[in-house]
N, CA, C, O and CB atoms as a CASP TS submission, in Angstrom:
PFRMAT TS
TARGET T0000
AUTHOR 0000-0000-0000
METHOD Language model
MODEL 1
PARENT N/A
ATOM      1  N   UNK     1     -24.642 191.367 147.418  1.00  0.00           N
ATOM      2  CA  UNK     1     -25.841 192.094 147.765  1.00  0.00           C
ATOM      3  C   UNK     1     -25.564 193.590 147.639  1.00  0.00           C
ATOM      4  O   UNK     1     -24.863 194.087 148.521  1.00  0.00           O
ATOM      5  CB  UNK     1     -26.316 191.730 149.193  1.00  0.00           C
ATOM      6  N   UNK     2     -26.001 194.339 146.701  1.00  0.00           N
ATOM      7  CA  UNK     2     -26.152 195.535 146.401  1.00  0.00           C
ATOM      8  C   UNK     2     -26.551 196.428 147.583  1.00  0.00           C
ATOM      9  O   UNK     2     -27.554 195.938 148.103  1.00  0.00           O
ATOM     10  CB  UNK     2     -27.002 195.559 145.391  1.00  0.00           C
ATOM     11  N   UNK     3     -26.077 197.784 148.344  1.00  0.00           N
ATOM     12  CA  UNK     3     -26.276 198.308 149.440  1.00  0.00           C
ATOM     13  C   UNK     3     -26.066 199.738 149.140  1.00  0.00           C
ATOM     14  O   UNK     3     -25.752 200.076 147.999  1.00  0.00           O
ATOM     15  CB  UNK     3     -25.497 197.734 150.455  1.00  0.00           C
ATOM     16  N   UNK     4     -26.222 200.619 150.109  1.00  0.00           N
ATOM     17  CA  UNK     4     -26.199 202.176 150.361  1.00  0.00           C
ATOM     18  C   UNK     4     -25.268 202.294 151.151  1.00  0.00           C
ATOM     19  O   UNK     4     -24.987 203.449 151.470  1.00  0.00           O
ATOM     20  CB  UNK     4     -27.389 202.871 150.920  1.00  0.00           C
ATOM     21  N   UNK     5     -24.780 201.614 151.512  1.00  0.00           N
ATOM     22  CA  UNK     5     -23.497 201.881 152.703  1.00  0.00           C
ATOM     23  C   UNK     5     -22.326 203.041 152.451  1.00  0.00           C
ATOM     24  O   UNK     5     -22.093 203.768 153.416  1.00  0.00           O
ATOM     25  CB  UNK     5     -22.557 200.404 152.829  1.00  0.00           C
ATOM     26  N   UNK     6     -21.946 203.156 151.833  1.00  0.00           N
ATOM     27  CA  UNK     6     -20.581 203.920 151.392  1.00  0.00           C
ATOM     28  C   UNK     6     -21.622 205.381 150.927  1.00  0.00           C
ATOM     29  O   UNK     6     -21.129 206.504 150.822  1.00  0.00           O
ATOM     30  CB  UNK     6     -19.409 202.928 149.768  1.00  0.00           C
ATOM     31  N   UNK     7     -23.274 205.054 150.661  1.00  0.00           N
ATOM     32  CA  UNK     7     -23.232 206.646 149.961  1.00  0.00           C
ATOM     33  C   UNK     7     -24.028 207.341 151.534  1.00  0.00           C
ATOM     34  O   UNK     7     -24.267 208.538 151.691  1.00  0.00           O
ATOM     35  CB  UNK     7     -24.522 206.889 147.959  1.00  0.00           C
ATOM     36  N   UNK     8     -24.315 206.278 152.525  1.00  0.00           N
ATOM     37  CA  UNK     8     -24.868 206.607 153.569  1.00  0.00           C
ATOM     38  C   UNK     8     -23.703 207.791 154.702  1.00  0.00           C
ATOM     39  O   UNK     8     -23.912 208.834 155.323  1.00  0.00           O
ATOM     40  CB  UNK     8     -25.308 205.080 154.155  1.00  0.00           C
ATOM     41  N   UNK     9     -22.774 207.108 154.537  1.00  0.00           N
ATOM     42  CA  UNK     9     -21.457 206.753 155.323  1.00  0.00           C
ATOM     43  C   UNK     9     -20.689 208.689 154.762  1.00  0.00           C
ATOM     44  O   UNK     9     -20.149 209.585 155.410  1.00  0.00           O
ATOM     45  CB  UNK     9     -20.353 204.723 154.427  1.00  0.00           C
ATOM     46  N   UNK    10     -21.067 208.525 153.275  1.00  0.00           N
ATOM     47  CA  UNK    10     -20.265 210.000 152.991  1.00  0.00           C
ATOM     48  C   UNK    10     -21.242 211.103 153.643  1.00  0.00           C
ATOM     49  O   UNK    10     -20.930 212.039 154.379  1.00  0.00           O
ATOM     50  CB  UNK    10     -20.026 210.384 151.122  1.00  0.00           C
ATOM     51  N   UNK    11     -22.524 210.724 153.159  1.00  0.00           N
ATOM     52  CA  UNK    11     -23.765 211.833 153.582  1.00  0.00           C
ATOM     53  C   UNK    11     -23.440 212.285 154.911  1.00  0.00           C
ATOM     54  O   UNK    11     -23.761 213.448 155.155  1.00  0.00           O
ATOM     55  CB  UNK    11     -25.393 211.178 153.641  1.00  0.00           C
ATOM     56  N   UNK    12     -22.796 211.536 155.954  1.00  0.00           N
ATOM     57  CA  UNK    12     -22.674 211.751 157.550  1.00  0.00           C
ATOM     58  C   UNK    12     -21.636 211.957 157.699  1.00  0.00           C
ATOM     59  O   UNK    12     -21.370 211.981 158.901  1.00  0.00           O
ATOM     60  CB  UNK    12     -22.992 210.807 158.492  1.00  0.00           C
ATOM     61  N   UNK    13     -20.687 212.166 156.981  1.00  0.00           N
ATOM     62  CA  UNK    13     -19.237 212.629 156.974  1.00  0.00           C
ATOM     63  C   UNK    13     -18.260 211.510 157.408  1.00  0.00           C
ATOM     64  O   UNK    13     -17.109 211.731 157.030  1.00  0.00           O
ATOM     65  CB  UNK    13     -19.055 213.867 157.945  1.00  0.00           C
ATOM     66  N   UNK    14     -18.399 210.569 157.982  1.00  0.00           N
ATOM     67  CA  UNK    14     -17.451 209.167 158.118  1.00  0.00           C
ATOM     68  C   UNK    14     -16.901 208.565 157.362  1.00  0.00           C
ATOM     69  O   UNK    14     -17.446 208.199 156.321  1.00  0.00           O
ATOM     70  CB  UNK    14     -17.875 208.235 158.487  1.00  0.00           C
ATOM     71  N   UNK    15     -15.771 208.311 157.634  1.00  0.00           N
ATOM     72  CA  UNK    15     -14.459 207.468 157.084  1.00  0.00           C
ATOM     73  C   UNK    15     -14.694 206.069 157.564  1.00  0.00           C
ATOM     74  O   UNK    15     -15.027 205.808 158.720  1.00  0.00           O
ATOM     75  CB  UNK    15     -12.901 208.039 157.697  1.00  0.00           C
ATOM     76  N   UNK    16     -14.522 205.266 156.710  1.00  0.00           N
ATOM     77  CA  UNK    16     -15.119 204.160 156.845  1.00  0.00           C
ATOM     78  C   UNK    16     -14.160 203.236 158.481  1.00  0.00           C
ATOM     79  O   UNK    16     -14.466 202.149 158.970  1.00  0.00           O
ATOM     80  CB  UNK    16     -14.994 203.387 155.098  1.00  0.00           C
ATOM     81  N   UNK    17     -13.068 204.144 158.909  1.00  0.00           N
ATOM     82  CA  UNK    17     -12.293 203.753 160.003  1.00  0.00           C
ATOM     83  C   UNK    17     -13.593 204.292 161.144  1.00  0.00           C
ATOM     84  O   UNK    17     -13.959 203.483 161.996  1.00  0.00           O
ATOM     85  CB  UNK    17     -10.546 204.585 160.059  1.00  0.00           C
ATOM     86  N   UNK    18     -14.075 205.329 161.104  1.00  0.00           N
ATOM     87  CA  UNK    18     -15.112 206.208 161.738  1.00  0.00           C
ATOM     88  C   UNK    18     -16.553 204.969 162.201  1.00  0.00           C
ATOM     89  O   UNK    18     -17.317 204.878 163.162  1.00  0.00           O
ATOM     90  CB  UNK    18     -15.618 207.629 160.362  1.00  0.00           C
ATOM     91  N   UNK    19     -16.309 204.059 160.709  1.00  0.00           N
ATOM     92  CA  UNK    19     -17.915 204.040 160.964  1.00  0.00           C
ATOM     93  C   UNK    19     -17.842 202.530 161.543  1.00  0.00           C
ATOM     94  O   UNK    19     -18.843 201.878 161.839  1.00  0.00           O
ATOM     95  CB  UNK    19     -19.086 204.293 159.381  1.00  0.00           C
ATOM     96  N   UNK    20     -16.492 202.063 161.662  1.00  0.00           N
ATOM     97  CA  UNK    20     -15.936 200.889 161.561  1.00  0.00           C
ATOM     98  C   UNK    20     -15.881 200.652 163.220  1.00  0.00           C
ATOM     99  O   UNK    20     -16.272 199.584 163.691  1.00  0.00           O
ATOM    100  CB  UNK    20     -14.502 200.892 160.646  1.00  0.00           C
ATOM    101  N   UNK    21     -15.442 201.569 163.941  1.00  0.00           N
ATOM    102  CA  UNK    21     -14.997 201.971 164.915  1.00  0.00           C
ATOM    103  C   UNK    21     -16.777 201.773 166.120  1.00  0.00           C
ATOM    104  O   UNK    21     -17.113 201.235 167.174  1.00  0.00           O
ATOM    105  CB  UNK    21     -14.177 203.628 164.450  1.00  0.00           C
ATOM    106  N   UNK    22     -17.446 202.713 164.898  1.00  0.00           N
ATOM    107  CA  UNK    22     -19.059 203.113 165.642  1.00  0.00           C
ATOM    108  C   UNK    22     -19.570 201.440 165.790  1.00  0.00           C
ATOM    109  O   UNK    22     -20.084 201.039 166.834  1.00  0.00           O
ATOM    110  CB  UNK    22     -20.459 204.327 164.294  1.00  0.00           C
ATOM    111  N   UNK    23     -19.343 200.522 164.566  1.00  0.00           N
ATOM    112  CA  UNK    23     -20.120 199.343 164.411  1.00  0.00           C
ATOM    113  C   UNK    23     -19.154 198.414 165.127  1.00  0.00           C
ATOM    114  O   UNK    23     -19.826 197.396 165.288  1.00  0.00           O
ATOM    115  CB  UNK    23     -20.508 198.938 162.853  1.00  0.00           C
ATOM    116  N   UNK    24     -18.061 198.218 165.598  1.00  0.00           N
ATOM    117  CA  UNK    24     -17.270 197.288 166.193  1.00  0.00           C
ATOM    118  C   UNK    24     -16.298 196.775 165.354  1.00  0.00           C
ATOM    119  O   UNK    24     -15.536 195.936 165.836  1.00  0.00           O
ATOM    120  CB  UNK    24     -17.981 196.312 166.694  1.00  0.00           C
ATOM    121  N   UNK    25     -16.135 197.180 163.933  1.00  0.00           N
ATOM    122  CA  UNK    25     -15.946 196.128 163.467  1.00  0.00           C
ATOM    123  C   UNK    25     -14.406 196.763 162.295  1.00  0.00           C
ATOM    124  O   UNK    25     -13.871 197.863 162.428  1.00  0.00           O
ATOM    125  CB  UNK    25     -17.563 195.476 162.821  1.00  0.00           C
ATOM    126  N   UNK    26     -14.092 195.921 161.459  1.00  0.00           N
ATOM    127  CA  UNK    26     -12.342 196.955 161.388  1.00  0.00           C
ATOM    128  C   UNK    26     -13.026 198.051 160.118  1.00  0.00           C
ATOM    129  O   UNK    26     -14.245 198.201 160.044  1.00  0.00           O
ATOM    130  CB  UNK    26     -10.258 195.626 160.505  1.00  0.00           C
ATOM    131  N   UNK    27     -12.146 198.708 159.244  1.00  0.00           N
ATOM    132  CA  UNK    27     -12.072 199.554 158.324  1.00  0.00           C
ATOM    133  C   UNK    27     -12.517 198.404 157.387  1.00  0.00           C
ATOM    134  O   UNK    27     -13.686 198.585 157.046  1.00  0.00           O
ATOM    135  CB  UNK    27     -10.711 200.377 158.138  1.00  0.00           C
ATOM    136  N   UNK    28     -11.922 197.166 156.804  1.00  0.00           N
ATOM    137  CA  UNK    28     -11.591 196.623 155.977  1.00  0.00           C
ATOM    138  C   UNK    28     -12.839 195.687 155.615  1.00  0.00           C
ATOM    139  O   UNK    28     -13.007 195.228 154.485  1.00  0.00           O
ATOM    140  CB  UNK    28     -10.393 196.149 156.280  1.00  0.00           C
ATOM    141  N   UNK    29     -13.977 195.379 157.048  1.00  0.00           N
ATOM    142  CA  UNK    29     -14.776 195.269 156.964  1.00  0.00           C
ATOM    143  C   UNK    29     -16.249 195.814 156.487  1.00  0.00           C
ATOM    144  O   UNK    29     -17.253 195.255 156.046  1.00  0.00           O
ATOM    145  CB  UNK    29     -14.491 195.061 157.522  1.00  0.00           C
ATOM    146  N   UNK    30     -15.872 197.274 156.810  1.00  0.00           N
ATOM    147  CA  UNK    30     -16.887 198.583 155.946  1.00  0.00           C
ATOM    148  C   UNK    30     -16.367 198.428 154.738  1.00  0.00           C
ATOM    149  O   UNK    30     -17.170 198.097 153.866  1.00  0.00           O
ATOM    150  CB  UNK    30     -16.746 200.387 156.412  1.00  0.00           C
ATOM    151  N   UNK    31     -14.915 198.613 154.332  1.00  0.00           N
ATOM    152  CA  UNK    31     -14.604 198.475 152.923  1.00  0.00           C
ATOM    153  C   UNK    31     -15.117 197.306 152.123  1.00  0.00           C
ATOM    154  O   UNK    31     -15.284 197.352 150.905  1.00  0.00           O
ATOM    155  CB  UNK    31     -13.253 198.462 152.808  1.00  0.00           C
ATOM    156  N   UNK    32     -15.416 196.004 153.060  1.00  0.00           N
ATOM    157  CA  UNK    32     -16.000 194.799 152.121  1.00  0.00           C
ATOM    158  C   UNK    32     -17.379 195.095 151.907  1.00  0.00           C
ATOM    159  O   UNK    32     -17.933 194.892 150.827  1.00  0.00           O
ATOM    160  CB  UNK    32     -15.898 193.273 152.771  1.00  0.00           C
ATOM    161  N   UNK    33     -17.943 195.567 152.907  1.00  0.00           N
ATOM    162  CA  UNK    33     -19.555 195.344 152.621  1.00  0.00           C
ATOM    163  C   UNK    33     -19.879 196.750 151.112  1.00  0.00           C
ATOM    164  O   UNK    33     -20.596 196.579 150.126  1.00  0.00           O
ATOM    165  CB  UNK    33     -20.728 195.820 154.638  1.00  0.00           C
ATOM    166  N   UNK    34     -19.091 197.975 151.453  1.00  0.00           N
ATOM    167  CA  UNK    34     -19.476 198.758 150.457  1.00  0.00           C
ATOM    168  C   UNK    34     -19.210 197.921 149.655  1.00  0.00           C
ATOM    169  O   UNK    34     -20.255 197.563 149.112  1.00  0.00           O
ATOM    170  CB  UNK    34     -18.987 199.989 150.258  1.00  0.00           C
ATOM    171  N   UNK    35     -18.191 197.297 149.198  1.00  0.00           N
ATOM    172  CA  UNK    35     -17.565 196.931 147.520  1.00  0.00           C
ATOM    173  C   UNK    35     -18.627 195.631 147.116  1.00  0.00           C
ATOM    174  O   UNK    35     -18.696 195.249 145.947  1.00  0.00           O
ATOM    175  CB  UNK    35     -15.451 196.242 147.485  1.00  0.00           C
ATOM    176  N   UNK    36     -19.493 194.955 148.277  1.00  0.00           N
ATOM    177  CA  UNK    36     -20.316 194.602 147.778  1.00  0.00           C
ATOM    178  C   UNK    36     -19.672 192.830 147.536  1.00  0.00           C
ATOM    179  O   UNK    36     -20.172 191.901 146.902  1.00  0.00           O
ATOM    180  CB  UNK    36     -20.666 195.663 146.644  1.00  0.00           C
ATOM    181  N   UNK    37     -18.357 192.906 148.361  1.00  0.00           N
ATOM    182  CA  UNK    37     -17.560 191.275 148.273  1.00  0.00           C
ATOM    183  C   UNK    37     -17.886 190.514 149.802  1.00  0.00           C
ATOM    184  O   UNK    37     -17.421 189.406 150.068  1.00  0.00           O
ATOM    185  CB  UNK    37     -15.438 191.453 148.061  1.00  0.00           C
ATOM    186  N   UNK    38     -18.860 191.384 150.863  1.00  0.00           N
ATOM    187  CA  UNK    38     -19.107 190.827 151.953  1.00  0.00           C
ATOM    188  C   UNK    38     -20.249 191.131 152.535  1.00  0.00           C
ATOM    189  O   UNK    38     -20.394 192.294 152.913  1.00  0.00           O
ATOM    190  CB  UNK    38     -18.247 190.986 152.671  1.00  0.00           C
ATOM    191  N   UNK    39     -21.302 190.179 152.740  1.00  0.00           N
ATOM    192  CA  UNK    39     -23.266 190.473 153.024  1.00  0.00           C
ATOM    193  C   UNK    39     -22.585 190.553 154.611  1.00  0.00           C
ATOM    194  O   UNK    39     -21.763 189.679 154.887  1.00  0.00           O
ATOM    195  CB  UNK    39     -25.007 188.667 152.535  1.00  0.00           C
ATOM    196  N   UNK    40     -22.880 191.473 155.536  1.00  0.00           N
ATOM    197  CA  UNK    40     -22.647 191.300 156.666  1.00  0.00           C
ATOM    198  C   UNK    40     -23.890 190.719 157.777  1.00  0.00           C
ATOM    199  O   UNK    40     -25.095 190.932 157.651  1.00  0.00           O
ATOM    200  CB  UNK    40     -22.112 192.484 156.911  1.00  0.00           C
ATOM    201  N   UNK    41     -23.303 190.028 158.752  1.00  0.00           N
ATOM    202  CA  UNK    41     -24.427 189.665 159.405  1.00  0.00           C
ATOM    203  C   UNK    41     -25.905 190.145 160.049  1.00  0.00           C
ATOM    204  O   UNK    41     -26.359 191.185 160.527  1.00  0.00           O
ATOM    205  CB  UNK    41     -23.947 189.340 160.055  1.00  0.00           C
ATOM    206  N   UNK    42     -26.171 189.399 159.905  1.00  0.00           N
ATOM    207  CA  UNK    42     -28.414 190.349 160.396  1.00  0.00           C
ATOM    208  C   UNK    42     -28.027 191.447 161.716  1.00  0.00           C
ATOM    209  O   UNK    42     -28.357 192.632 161.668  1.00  0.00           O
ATOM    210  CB  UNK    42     -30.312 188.458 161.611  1.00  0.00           C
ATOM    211  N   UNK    43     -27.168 190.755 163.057  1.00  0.00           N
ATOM    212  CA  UNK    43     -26.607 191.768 163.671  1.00  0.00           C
ATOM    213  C   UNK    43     -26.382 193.134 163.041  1.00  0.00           C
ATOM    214  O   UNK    43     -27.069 194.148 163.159  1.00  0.00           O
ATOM    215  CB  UNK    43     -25.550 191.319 164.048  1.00  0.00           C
ATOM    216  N   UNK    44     -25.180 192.918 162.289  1.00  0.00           N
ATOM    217  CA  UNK    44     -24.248 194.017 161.882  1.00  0.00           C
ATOM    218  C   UNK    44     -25.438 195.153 160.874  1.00  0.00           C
ATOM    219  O   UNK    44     -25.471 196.383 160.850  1.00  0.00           O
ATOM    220  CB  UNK    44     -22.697 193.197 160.817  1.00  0.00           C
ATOM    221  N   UNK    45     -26.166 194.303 160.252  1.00  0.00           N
ATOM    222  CA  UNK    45     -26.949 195.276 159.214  1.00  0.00           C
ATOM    223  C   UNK    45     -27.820 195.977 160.225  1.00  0.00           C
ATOM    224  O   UNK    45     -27.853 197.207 160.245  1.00  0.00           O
ATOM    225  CB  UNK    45     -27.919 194.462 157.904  1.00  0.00           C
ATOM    226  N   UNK    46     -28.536 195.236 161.077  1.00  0.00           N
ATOM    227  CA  UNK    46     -29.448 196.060 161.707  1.00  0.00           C
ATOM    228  C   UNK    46     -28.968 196.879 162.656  1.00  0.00           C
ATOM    229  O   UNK    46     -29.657 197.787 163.119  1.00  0.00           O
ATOM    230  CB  UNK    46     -30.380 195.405 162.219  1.00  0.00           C
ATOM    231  N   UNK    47     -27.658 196.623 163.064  1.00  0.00           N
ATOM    232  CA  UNK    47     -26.976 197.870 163.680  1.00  0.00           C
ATOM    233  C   UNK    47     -26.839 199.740 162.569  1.00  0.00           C
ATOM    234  O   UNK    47     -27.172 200.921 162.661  1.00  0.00           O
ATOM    235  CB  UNK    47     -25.184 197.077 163.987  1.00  0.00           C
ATOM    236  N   UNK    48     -26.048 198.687 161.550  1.00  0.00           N
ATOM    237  CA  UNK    48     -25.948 199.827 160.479  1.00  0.00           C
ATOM    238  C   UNK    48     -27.680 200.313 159.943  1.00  0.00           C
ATOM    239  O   UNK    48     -27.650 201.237 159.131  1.00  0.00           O
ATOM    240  CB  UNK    48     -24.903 199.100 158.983  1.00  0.00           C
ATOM    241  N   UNK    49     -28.471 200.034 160.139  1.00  0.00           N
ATOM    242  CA  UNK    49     -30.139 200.398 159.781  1.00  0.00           C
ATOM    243  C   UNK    49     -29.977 201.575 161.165  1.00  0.00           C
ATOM    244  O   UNK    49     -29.754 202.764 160.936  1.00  0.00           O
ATOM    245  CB  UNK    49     -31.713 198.655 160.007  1.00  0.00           C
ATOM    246  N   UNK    50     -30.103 201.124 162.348  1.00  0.00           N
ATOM    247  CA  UNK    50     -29.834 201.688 163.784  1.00  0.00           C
ATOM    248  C   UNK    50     -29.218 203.038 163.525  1.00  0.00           C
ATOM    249  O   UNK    50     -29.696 204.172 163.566  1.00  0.00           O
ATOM    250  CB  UNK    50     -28.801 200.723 164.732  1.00  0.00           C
ATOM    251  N   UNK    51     -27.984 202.569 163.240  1.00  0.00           N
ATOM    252  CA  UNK    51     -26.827 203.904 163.023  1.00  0.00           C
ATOM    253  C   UNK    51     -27.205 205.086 162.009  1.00  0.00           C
ATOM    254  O   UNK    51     -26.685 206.199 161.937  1.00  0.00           O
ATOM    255  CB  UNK    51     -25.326 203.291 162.356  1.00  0.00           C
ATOM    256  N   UNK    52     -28.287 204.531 161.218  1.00  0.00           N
ATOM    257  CA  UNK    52     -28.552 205.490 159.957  1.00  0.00           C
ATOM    258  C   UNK    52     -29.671 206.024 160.137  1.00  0.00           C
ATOM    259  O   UNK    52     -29.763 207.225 159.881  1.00  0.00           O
ATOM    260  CB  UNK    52     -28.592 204.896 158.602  1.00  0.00           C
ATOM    261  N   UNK    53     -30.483 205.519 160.476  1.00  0.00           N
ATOM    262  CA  UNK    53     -31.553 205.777 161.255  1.00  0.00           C
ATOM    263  C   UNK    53     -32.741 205.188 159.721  1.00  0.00           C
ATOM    264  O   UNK    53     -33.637 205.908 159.280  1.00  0.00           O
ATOM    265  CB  UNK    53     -31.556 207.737 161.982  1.00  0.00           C
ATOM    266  N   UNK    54     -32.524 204.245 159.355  1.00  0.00           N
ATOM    267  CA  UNK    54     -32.633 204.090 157.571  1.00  0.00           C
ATOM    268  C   UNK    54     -33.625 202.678 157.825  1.00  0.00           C
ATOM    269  O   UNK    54     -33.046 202.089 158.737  1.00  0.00           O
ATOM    270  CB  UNK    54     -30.670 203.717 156.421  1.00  0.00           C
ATOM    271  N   UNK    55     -34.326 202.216 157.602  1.00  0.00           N
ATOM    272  CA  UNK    55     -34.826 200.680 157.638  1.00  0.00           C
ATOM    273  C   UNK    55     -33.758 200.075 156.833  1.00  0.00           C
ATOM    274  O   UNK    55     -33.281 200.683 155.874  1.00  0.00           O
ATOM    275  CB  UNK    55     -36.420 200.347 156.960  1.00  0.00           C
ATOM    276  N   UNK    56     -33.270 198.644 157.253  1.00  0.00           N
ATOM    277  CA  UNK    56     -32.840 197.719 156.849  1.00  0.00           C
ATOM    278  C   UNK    56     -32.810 197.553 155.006  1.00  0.00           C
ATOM    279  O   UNK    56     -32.007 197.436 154.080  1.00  0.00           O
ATOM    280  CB  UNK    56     -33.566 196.828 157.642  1.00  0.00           C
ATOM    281  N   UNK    57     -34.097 197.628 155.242  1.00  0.00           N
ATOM    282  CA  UNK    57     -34.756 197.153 153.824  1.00  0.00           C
ATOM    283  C   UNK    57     -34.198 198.222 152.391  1.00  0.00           C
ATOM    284  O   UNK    57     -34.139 197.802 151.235  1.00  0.00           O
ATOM    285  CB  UNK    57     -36.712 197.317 154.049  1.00  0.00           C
ATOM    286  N   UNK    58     -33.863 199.528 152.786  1.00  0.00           N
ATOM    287  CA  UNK    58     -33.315 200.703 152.192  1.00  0.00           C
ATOM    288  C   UNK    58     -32.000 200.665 152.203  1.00  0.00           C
ATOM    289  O   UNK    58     -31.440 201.032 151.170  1.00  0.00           O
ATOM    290  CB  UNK    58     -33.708 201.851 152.761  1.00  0.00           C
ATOM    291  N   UNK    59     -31.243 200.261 153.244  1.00  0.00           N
ATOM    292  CA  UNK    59     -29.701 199.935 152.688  1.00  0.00           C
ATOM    293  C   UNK    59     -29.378 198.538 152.018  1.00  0.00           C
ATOM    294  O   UNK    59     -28.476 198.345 151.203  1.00  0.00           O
ATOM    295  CB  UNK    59     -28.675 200.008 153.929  1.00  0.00           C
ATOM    296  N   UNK    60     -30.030 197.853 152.370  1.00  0.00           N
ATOM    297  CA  UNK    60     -29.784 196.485 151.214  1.00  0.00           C
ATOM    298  C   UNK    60     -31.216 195.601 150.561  1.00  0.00           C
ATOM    299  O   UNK    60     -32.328 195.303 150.997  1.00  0.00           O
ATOM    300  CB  UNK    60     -28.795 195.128 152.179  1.00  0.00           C
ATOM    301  N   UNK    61     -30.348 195.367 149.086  1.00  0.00           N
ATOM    302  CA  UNK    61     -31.049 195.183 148.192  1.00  0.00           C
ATOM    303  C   UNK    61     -30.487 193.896 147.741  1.00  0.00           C
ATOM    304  O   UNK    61     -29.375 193.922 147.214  1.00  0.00           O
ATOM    305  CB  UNK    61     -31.131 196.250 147.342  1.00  0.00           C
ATOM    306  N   UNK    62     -30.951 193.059 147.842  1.00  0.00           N
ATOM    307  CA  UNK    62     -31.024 191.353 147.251  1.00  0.00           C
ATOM    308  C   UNK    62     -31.321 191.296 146.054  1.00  0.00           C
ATOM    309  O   UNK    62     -30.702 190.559 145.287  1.00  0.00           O
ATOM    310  CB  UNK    62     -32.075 190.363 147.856  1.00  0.00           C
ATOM    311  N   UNK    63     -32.452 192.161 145.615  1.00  0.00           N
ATOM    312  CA  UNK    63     -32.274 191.801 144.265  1.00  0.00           C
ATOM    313  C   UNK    63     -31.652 191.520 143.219  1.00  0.00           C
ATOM    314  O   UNK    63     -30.973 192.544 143.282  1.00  0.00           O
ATOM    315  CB  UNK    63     -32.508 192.129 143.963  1.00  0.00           C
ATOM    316  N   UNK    64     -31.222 190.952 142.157  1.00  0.00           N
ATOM    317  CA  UNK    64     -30.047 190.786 141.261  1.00  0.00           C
ATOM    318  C   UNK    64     -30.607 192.124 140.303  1.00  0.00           C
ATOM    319  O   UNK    64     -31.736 192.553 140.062  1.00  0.00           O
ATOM    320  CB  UNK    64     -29.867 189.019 140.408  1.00  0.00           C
ATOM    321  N   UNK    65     -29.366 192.504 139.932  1.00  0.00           N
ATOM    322  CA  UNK    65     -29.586 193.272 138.476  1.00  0.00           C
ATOM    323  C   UNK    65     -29.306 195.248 139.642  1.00  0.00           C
ATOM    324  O   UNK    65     -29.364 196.326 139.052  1.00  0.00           O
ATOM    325  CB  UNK    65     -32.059 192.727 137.397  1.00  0.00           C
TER
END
């Protein structure tokens, strides 16, 4: 699932240990969802929507292509 995470994450100055830390969850886990090898749970996204202040719908994109 294609996302904004990593370009959200630079815009606010956070290191993905930073943002990892804010959401509960490790470094390695921000590193999966940017690279796009891990959809994180409805929790976790709508936290990260929360944290960005961004609708859901604007950091991830389902669409293929």
């Amino acid at each position: 699932m294609r996302n904004s995470v990593r370009r959200l994450r630079a815009e606010h100055g956070l290191t993905q240990k930073d943002l990892g830390d804010a959401m509960g969850v490790s470094r390695q886990t921000i590193n999966a969802i940017e690279t796009e090898r891990y959809t994180p749970s409805l929790p976790l996204a709508i936290s990260l929507a929360r944290f960005f202040a961004t609708p859901v719908e604007e950091i991830f994109d389902h669409e293929p292509g």
